[in-house]
Amino acid sequence: MDVATQGLPSGVQAYVVDAEGRTLYSTDPEIKPVDITDRDYFTAVRDGQTEYVSSLLISRLNGDQIFVFSRRIVREGRFMGAIMVSVPAGITRPIWETVDLGGDYAISFVRDDGMLVARYPLPATTLDMSGYILFTKYLKEAPAGTYRAETSPMDGVRRVVAYRRVEGTPFIAVAAADYEFLIQPFRQTLLMLGVVAFIIIGGAAIAGWWILHLLRAQELQSAQLAKALETNEMLLREIHHRVKNNLQSVMSLVRLQMRGTEGFEALSSRIKSMIAVHEQIYKHDAYAEIDAAELIRAVVCSAISAHDAKFHVDFELQSAPVSADKATALALLVNEVVTNAIKYAYPESDEGRLLVALTPSEEPGKSLLTISDEGVGFDASAVSSGTGTRLIDGSVRQLDGTYKFQSQAGTQFSATVTLV
């Protein structure tokens, strides 16, 4: 049992209860007796449903916001109890905090009967959206789309909403961007941010599908535990493959809608760097760690290709593991620095030379990333307020590191980072 539950995400707890709702097994070290016989996730499976997903709840164990997956256990036609998995409502918070739509934005998972399951930022209470226009009109017309909501049912904020029904699950994924924030700079940017919202919806749909199938695969029977773990590995490989394919589809949409506009190449290059992360993960079946050297090489080549540059690159990369939760930050960092070199180092030519190196740092447990060119130099202070510079700052912080630019017959970027 312990082996099977080791694959659960942090904060997710598994329980087995008998037909009277008494806890027989739990992964929660702080478990204590509580009455769940009035909870819908217990009564639903007790009364005959095979599986059930609850709406947003307040845990009686610790007061946290949670939602619960439950599965009925039957032996010889009799209800014997249930398998339950409690998921903290904030489980996707690290993902959404890296995707800043600006202003007062919100990301939600809603059950197909209108009950709120999870939301970022965390709501003050649960919400029944069955009488809201999303359910009374838009979902009846199409399983996915966008619309402008004059008043949010949760907080009254006016937003632009993108939604999608997650096929094969009881979830609707909803991404809502702050309307007032969107129109402040330029109204014509609304279309671009709508595309970004669809990127989030695609990721949310895959995440919802993954969570549901991961939890379904947790068969709490000793004879089936090994098979369940093998199934989870197969599902993870498929998820990363589909994420890569979805991002490539988004790239096609961006190319159709934004080619020739300001910021197209930068957005295209950033999306390609995220594609490279998922490609490395599913190609090597490495879900905890991947080779940083291979990832850096793929991102550099992708960035040069995205800008149609004819650069010669000298790689001096020593293999080093990078954890899956830091791989995206590393990819975005390398992409931004290489893009800056392409744009600023050789302004009169699309040809140039780069040196990209990854070596052990003098600081224990850290690595030294160096990217240098032989061009005219790059003045980091001149673009200190740009999106690219903010991405460099944020990526280095996520890697628990420090960085600096130096002018030495060109420009040299060096960063000391933690990869695992």
Short mmCIF file of C-alpha atoms in Angstrom, two decimals, residues 240-241 243-245 273-285:
data_model
loop_
_atom_site.label_atom_id
_atom_site.label_comp_id
_atom_site.label_asym_id
_atom_site.label_seq_id
_atom_site.Cartn_x
_atom_site.Cartn_y
_atom_site.Cartn_z
CA HIS A 240 3.73 14.97 -21.83
CA HIS A 241 3.34 13.84 -25.45
CA VAL A 243 1.10 18.66 -23.92
CA LYS A 244 3.85 18.93 -26.52
CA ASN A 245 1.34 18.38 -29.33
CA SER A 273 11.28 26.26 -25.18
CA MET A 274 8.35 24.84 -23.16
CA ILE A 275 7.76 22.25 -25.92
CA ALA A 276 11.40 21.16 -25.57
CA VAL A 277 10.91 20.40 -21.86
CA HIS A 278 7.97 18.05 -22.45
CA GLU A 279 9.70 16.47 -25.44
CA GLN A 280 12.76 15.58 -23.32
CA ILE A 281 10.55 14.17 -20.55
CA TYR A 282 8.43 11.83 -22.67
CA LYS A 283 11.27 10.77 -25.00
CA HIS A 284 13.41 9.55 -22.11
CA ASP A 285 10.62 8.39 -19.76
#
